[in-house]
mmCIF file of C-alpha atoms and ligand atoms in Angstrom:
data_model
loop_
_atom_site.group_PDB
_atom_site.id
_atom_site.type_symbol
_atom_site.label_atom_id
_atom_site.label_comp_id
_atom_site.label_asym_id
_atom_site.label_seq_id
_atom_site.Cartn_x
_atom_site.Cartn_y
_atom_site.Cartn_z
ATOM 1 C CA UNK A 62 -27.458 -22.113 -55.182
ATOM 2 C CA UNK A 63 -26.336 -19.924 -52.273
ATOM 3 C CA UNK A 64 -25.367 -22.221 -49.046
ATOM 4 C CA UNK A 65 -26.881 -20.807 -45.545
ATOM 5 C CA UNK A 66 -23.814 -21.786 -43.523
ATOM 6 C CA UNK A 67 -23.336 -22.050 -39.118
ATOM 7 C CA UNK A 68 -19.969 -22.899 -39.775
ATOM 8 C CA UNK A 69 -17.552 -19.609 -38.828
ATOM 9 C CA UNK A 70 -14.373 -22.272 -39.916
ATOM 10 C CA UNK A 71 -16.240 -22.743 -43.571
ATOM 11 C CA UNK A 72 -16.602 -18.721 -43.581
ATOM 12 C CA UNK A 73 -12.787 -18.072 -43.092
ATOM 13 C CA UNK A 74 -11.568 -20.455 -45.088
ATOM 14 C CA UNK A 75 -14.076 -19.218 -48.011
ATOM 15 C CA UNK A 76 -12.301 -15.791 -47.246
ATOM 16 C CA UNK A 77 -8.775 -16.933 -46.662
ATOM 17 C CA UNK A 78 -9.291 -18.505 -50.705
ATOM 18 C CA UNK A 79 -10.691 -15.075 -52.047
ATOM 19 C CA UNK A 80 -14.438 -15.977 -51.766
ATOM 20 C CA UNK A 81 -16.756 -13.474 -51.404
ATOM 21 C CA UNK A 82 -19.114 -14.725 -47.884
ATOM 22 C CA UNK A 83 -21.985 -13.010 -46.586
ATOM 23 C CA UNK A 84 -22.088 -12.511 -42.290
ATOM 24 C CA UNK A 85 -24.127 -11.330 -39.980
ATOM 25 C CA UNK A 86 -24.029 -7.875 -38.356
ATOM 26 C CA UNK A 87 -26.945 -6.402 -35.444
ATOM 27 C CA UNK A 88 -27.351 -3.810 -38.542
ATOM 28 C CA UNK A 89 -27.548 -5.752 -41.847
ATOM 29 C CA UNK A 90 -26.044 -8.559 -43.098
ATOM 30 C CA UNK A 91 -22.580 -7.872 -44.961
ATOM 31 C CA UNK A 92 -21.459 -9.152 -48.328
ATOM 32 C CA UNK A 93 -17.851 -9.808 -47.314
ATOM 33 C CA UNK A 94 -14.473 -9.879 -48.716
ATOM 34 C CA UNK A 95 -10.605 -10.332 -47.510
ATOM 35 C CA UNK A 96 -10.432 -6.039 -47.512
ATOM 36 C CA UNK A 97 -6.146 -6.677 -48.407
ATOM 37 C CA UNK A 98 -7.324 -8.997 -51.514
ATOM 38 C CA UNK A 99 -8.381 -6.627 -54.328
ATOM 39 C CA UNK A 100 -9.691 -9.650 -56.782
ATOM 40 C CA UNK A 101 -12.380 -10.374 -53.947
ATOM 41 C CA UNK A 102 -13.075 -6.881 -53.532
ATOM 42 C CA UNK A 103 -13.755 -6.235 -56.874
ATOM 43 C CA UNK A 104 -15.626 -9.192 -56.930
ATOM 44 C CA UNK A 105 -17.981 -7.387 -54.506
ATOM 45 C CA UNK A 106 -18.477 -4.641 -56.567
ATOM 46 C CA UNK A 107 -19.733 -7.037 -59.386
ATOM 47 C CA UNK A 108 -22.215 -9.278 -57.266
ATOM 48 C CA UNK A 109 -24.152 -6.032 -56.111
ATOM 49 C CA UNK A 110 -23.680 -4.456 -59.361
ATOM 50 C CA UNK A 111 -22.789 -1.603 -57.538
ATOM 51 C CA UNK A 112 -20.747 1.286 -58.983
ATOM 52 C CA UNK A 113 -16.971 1.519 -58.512
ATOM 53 C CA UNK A 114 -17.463 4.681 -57.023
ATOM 54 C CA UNK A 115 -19.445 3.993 -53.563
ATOM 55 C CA UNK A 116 -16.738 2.917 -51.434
ATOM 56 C CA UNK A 117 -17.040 -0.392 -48.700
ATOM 57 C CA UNK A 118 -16.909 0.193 -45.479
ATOM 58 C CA UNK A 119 -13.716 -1.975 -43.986
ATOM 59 C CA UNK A 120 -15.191 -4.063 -40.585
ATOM 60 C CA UNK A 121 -12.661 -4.765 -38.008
ATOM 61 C CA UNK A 122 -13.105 -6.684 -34.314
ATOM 62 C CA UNK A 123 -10.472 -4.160 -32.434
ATOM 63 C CA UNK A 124 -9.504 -0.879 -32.132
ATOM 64 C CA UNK A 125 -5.988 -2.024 -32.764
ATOM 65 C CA UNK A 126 -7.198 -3.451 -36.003
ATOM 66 C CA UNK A 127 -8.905 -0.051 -36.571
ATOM 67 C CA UNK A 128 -5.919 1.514 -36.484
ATOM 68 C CA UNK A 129 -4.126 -0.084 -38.847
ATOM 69 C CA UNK A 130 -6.347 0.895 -41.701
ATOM 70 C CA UNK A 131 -6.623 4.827 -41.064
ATOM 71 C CA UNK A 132 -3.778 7.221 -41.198
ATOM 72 C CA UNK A 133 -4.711 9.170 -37.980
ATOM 73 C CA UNK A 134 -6.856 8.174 -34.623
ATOM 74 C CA UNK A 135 -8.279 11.693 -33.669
ATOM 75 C CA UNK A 136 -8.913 11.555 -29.769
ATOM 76 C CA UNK A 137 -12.885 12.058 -30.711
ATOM 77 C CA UNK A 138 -12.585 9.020 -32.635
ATOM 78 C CA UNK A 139 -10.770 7.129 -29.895
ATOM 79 C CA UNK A 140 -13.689 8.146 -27.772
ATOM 80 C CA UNK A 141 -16.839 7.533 -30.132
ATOM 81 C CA UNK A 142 -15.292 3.903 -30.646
ATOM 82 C CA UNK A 143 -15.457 3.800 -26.807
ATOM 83 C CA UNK A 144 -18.516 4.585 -26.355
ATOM 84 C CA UNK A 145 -20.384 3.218 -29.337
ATOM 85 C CA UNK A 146 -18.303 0.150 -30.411
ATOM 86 C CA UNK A 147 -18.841 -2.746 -31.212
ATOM 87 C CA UNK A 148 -21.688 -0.986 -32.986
ATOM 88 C CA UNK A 149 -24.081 0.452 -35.852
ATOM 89 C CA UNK A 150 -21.183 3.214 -35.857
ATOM 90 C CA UNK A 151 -19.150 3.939 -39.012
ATOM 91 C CA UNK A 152 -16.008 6.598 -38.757
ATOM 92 C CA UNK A 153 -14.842 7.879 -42.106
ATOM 93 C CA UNK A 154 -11.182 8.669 -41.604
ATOM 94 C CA UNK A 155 -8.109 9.362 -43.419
ATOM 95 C CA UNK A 156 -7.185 5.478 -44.674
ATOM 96 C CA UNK A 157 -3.432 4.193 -44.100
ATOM 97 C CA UNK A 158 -1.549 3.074 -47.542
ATOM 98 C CA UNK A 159 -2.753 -0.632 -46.855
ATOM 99 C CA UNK A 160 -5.921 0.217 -47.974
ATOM 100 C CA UNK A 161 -6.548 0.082 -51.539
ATOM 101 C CA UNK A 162 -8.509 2.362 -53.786
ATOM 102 C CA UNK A 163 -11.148 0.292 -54.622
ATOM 103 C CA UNK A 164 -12.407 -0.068 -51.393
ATOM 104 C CA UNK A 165 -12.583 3.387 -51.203
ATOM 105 C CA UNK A 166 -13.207 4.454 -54.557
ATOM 106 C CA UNK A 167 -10.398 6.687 -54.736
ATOM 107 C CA UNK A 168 -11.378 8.283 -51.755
ATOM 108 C CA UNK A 169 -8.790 9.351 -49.280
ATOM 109 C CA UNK A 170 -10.831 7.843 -46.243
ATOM 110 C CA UNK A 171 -11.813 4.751 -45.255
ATOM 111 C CA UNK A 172 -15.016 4.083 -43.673
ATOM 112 C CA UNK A 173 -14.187 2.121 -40.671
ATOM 113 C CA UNK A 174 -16.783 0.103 -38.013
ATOM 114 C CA UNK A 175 -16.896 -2.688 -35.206
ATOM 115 C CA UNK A 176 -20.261 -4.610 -36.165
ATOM 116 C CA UNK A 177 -22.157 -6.247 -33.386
ATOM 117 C CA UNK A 178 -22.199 -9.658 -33.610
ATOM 118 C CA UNK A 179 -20.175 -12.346 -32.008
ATOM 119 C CA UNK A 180 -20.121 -14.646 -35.142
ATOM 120 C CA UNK A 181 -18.865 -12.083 -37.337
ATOM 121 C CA UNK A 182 -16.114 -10.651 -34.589
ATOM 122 C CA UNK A 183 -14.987 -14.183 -34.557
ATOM 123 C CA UNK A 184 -14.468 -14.478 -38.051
ATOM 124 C CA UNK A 185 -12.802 -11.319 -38.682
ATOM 125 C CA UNK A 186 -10.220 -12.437 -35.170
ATOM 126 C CA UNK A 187 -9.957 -16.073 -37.085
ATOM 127 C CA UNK A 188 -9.015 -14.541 -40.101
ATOM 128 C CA UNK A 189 -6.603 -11.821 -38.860
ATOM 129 C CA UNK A 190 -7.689 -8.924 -40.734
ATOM 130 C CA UNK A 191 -10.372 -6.748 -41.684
ATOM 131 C CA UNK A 192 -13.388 -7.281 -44.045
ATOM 132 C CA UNK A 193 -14.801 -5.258 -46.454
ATOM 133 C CA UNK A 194 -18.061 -5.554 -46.651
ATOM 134 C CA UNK A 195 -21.443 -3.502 -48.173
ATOM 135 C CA UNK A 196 -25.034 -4.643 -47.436
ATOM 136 C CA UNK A 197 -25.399 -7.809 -49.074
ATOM 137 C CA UNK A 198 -28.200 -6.464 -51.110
ATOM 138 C CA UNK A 199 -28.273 -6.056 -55.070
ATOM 139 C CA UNK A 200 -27.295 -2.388 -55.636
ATOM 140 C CA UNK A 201 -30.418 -0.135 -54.918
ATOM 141 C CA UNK A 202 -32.689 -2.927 -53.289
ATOM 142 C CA UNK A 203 -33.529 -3.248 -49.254
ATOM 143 C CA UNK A 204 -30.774 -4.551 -47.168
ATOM 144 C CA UNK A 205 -31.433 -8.280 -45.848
ATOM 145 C CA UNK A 206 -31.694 -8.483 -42.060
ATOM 146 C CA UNK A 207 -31.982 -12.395 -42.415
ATOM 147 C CA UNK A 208 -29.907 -15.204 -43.952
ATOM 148 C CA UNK A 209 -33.069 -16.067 -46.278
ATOM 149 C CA UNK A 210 -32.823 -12.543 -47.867
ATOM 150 C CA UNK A 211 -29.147 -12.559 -48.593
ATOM 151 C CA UNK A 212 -30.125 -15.945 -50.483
ATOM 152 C CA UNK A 213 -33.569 -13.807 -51.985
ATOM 153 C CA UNK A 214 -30.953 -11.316 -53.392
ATOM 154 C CA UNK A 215 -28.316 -13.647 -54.781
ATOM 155 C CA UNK A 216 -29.917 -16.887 -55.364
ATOM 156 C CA UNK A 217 -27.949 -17.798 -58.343
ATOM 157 C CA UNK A 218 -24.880 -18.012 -56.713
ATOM 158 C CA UNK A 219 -22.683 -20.092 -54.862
ATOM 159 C CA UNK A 220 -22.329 -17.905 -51.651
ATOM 160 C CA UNK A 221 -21.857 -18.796 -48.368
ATOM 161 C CA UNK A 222 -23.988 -17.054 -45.864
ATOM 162 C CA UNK A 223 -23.000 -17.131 -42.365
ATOM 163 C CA UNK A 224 -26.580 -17.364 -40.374
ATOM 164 C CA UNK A 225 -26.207 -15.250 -37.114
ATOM 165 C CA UNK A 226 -30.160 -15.112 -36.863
ATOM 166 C CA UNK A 227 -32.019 -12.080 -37.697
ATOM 167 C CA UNK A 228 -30.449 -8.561 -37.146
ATOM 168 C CA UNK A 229 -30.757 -6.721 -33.862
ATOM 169 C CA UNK A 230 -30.962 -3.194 -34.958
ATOM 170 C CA UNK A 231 -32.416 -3.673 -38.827
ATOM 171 C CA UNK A 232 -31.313 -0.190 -39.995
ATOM 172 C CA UNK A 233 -27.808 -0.100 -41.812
ATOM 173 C CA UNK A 234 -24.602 1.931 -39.110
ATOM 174 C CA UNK A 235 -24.938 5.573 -38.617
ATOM 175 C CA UNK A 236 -22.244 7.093 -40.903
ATOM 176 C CA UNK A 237 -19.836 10.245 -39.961
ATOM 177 C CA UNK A 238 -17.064 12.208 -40.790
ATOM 178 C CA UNK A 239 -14.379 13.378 -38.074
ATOM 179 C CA UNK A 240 -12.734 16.505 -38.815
ATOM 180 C CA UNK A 241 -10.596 17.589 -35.748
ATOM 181 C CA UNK A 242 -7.579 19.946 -35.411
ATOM 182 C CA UNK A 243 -5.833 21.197 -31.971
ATOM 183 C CA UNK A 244 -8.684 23.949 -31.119
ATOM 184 C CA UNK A 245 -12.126 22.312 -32.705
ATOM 185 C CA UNK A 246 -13.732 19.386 -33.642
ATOM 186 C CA UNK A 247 -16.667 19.469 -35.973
ATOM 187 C CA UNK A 248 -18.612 16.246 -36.876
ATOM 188 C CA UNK A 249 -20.872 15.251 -40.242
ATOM 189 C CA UNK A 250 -23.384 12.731 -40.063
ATOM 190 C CA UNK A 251 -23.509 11.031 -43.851
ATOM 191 C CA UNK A 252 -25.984 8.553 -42.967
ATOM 192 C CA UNK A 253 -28.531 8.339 -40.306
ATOM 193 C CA UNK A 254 -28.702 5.141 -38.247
ATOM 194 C CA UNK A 255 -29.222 4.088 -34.471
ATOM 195 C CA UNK A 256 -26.393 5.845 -33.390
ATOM 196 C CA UNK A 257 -28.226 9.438 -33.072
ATOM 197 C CA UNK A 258 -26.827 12.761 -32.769
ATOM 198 C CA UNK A 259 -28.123 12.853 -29.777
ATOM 199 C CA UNK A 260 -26.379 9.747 -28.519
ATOM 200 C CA UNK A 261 -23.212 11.541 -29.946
ATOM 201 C CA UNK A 262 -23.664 14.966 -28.166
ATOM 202 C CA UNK A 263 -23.920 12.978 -25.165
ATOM 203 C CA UNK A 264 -20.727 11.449 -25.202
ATOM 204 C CA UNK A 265 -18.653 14.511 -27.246
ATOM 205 C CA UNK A 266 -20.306 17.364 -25.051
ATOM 206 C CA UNK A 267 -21.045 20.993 -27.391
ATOM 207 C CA UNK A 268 -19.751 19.966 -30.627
ATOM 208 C CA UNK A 269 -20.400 21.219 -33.918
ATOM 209 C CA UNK A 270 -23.095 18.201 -35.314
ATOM 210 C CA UNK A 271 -23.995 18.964 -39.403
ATOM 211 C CA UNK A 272 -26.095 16.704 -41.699
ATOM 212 C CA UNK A 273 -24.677 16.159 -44.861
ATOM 213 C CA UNK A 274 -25.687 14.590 -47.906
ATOM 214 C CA UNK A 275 -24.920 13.031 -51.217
ATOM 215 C CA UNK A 276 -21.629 14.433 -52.502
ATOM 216 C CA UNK A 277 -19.894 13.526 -49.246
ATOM 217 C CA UNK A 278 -21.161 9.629 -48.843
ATOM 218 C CA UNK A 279 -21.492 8.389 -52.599
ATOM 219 C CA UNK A 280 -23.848 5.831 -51.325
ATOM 220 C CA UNK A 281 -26.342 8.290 -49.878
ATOM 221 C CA UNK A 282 -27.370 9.338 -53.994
ATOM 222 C CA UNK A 283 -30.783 9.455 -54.346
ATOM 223 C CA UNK A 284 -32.932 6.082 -54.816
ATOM 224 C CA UNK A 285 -31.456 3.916 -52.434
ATOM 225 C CA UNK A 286 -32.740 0.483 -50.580
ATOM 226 C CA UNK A 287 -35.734 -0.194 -53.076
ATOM 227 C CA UNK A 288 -38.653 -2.796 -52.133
ATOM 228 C CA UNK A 289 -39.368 -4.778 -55.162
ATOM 229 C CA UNK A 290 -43.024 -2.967 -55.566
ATOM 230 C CA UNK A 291 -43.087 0.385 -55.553
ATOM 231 C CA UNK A 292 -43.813 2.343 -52.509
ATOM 232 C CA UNK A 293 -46.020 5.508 -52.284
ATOM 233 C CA UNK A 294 -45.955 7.701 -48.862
ATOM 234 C CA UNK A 295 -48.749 9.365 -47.559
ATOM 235 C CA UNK A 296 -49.144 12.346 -45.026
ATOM 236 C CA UNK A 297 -51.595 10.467 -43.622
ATOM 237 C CA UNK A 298 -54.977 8.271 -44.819
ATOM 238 C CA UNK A 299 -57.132 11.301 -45.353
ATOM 239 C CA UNK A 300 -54.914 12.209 -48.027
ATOM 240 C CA UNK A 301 -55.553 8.763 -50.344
ATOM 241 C CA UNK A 302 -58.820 10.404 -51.297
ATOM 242 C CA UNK A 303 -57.265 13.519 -52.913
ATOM 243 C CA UNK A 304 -58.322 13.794 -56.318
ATOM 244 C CA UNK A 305 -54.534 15.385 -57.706
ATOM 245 C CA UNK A 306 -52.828 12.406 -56.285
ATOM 246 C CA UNK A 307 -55.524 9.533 -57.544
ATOM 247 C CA UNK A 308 -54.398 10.902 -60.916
ATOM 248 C CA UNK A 309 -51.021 10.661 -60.055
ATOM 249 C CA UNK A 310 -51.186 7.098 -59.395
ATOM 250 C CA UNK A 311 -52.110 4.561 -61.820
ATOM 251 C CA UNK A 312 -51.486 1.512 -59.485
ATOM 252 C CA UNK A 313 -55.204 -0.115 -57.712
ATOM 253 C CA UNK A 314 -54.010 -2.764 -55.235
ATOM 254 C CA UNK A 315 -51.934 -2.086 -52.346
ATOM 255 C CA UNK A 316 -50.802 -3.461 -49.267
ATOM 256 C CA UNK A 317 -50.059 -1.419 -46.230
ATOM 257 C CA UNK A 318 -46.813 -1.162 -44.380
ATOM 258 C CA UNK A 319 -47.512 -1.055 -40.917
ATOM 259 C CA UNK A 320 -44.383 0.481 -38.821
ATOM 260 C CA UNK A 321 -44.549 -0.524 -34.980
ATOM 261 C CA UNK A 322 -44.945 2.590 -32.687
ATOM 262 C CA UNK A 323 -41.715 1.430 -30.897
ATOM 263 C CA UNK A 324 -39.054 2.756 -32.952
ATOM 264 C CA UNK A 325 -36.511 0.004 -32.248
ATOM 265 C CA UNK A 326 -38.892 -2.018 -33.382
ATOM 266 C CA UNK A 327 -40.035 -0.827 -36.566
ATOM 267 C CA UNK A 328 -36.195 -0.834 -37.205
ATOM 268 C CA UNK A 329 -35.499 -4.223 -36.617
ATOM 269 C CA UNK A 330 -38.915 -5.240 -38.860
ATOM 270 C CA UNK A 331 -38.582 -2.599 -41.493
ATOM 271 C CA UNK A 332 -36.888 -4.523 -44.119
ATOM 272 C CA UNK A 333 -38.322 -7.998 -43.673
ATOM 273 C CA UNK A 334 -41.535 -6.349 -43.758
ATOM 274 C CA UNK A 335 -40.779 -4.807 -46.750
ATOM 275 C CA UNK A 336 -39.924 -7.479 -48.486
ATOM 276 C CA UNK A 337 -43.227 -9.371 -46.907
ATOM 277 C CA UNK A 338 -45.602 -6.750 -48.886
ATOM 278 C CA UNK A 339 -43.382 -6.920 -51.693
ATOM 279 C CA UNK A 340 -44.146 -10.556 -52.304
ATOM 280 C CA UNK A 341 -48.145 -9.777 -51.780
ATOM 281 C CA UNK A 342 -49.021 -9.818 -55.226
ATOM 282 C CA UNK A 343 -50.368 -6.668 -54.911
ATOM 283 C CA UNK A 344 -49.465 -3.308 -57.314
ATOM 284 C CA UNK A 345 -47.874 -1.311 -54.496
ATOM 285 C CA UNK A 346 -47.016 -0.740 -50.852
ATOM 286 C CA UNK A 347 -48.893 2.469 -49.171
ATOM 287 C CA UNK A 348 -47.320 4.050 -46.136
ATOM 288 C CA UNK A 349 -48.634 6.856 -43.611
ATOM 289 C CA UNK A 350 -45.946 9.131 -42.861
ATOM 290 C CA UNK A 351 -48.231 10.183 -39.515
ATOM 291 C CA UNK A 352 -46.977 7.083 -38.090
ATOM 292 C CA UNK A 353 -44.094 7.955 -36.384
ATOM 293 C CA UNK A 354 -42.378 10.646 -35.548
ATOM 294 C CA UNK A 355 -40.468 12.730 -33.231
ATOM 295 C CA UNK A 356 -37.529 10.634 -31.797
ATOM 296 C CA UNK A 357 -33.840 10.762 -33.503
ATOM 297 C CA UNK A 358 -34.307 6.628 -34.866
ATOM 298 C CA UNK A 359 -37.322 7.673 -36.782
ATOM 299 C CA UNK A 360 -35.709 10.341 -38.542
ATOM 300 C CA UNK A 361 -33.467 7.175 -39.554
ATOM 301 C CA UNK A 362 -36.602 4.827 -40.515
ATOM 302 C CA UNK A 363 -37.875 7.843 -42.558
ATOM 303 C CA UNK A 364 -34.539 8.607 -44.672
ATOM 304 C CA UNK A 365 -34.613 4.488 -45.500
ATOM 305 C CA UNK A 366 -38.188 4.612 -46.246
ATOM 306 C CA UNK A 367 -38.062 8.121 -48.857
ATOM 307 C CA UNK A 368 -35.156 7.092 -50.393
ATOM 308 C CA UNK A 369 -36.949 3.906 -51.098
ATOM 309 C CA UNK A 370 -40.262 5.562 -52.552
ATOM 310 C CA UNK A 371 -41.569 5.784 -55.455
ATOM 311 C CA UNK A 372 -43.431 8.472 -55.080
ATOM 312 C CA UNK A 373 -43.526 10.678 -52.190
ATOM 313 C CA UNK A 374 -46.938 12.644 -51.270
ATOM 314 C CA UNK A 375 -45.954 13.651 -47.753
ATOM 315 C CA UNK A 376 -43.552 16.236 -48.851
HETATM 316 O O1 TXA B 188 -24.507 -1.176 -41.126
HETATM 317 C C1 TXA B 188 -23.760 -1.082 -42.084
HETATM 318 O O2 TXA B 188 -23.034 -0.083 -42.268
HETATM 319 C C2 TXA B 188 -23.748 -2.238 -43.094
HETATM 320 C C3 TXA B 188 -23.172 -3.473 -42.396
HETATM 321 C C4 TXA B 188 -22.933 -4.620 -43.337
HETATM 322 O O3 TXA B 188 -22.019 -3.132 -41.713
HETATM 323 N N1 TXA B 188 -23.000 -1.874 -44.248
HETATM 324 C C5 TXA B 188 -23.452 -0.990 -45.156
HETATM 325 O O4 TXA B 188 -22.616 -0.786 -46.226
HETATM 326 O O5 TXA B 188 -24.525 -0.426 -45.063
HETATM 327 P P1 TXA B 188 -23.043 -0.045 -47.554
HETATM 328 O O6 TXA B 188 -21.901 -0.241 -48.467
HETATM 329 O O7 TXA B 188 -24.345 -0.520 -47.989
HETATM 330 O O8 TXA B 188 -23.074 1.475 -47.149
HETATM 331 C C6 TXA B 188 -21.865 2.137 -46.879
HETATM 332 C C7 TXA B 188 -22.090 3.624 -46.839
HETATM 333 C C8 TXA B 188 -22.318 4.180 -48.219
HETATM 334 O O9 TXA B 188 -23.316 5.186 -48.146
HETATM 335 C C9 TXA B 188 -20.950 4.777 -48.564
HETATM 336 O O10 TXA B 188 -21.043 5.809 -49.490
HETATM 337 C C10 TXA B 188 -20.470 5.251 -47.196
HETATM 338 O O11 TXA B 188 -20.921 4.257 -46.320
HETATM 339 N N2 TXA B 188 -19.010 5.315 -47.139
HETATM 340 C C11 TXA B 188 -18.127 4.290 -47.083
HETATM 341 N N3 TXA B 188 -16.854 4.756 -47.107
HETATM 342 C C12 TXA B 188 -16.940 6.098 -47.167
HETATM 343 C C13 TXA B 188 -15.973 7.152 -47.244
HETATM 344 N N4 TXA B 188 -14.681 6.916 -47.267
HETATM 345 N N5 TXA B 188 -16.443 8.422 -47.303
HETATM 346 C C14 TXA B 188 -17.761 8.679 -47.278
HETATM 347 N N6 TXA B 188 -18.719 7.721 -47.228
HETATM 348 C C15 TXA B 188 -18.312 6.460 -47.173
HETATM 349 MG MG1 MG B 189 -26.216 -0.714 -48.770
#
């Protein structure tokens, strides 16, 4: 049975053995592991039965410590961490020797971030080092933004879960690549999150900001942070009477997801309320893509919420 801890000691020392623990972040809660000990690392890998070839993301509490796990410190990233750390910000950089390949899958870079949370900074300045650390989610599934869903996901187990209360932000970190030489500096958003591109134009001026995909961030392949009912989106609730899609669908009961017109908010809610209509006993979970729209964050809700269809009408 997993153990929902408030002990930080218990957490380091679980760490400092080779334990796997999960912690709290204002994003999602992390499955963690020591990121120099490649038996826990692994061991990550095979709780989440996630492939060996979507690398971790390495979590450290200074830029110091940030430093020693990349190869180079580009000035932008010097200033993005300064602006935006501790945050839901993750730099992919070139990653220093230390770092092994399995928490990067072979990659040359190393995801690198500052979570926001004053338990988990704690443990990672108790322990000394960094922590590698996915979403402690099975591979696939939503993200937990509480210490009861890390236990949901991994009940059989006997993890420790650091409870830092329910995550402030409820979207997973805002993922980019830095590429910078002496004349230019051009910057790739991987994964949308609460740090927007317009937060990032703000602090890096006219800079070159492009969106990209799969092939650059393994973990952005196609069906991604999965309710446990299937989800169908809508263009709106006119479009539940179309004849074509009633076909389509072979599913009768549903339960709506309703997304808070506050953006922030339906961030921080999204995946406890997905898990909420998952456990409805219904067939499936209908959502109205005329919701919300227009603001940065719910381009971020939306990418979550279509990766995690089942079918998607609004397209
Ligand atoms: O908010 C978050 O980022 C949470 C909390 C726990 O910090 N973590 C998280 O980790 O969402 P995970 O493993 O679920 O997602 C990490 C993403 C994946 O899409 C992965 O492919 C990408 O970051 N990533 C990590 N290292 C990378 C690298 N070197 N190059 C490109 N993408 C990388
Ligand atoms: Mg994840």
């Amino acid at each position: 049975m997993a153990t929902i801890t408030h002990s930080i000691q218990d957490v380091c020392e679980a760490l400092r053995r080779g334990n796997l623990a999960a912690i709290p972040t204002e994003t999602v809660y992390g499955l963690a592991g020591d990121v120099f000990n490649d038996i826990a690392v692994e061991q990550i890998f095979v709780m989440k039965k996630r492939p060996f070839f979507d690398p971790l993301i390495v979590h450290v509490a200074s830029v110091e410590q940030a430093k020693s796990v990349v190869s180079a410190w580009p000035d932008t990233a010097a200033i993005l961490a300064k602006a935006f750390w501790p945050g839901p910000l993750t730099m992919v950089l070139p990653k220093a020797p230390a770092i092994s390949d399995l928490v990067t899958s072979g990659l040359p870079s190393v995801g690198v971030r500052m979570p926001k949370h004053p338990m988990t900074l704690e443990v990672i300045e108790k322990l000394g080092k960094p922590i590698a650390a996915p979403s402690a989610n099975q591979f696939k599934k939503s993200s937990p933004t509480t210490a009861e869903h890390v236990v949901d996901e991994f009940p059989q187990t006997d993890l420790l879960i650091l409870d830092g209360g329910p995550s402030d932000v409820g979207l997973e970190s805002t993922v980019i690549g830095i590429h910078e030489s002496d004349s230019h500096c051009e910057i790739e958003i991987y994964r949308l999150g609460a740090v927007t591109e317009r937060d990032i134009r703000k602090v890096l001026g006219d800079v070159k900001i492009t969106q990209k995909s799969s092939a650059a961030a393994p973990g952005q392949l196609g069906h991604h942070y999965m309710p446990k009912i299937p989800l169908v989106i809508f263009k709106d609730r006119a479009q539940v009477d179309d004849s074509a899609i009633q076909k389509k669908l072979t599913f009768k009961t549903y339960v709506d997801l309703e997304l808070n017109p506050n953006p922030v908010i339906a961030a921080r809610e999204l995946y406890a309320k997905l898990r909420e209509c998952s456990r409805s006993q219904r067939e499936f979970i209908r959502v109205f893509r005329d919701q919300g729209q227009g603001d940065q964050l719910w381009d971020a809700i939306w990418d979550r919420l279509t990766r995690a269809a089942t079918f998607d009408f609004s397209k």
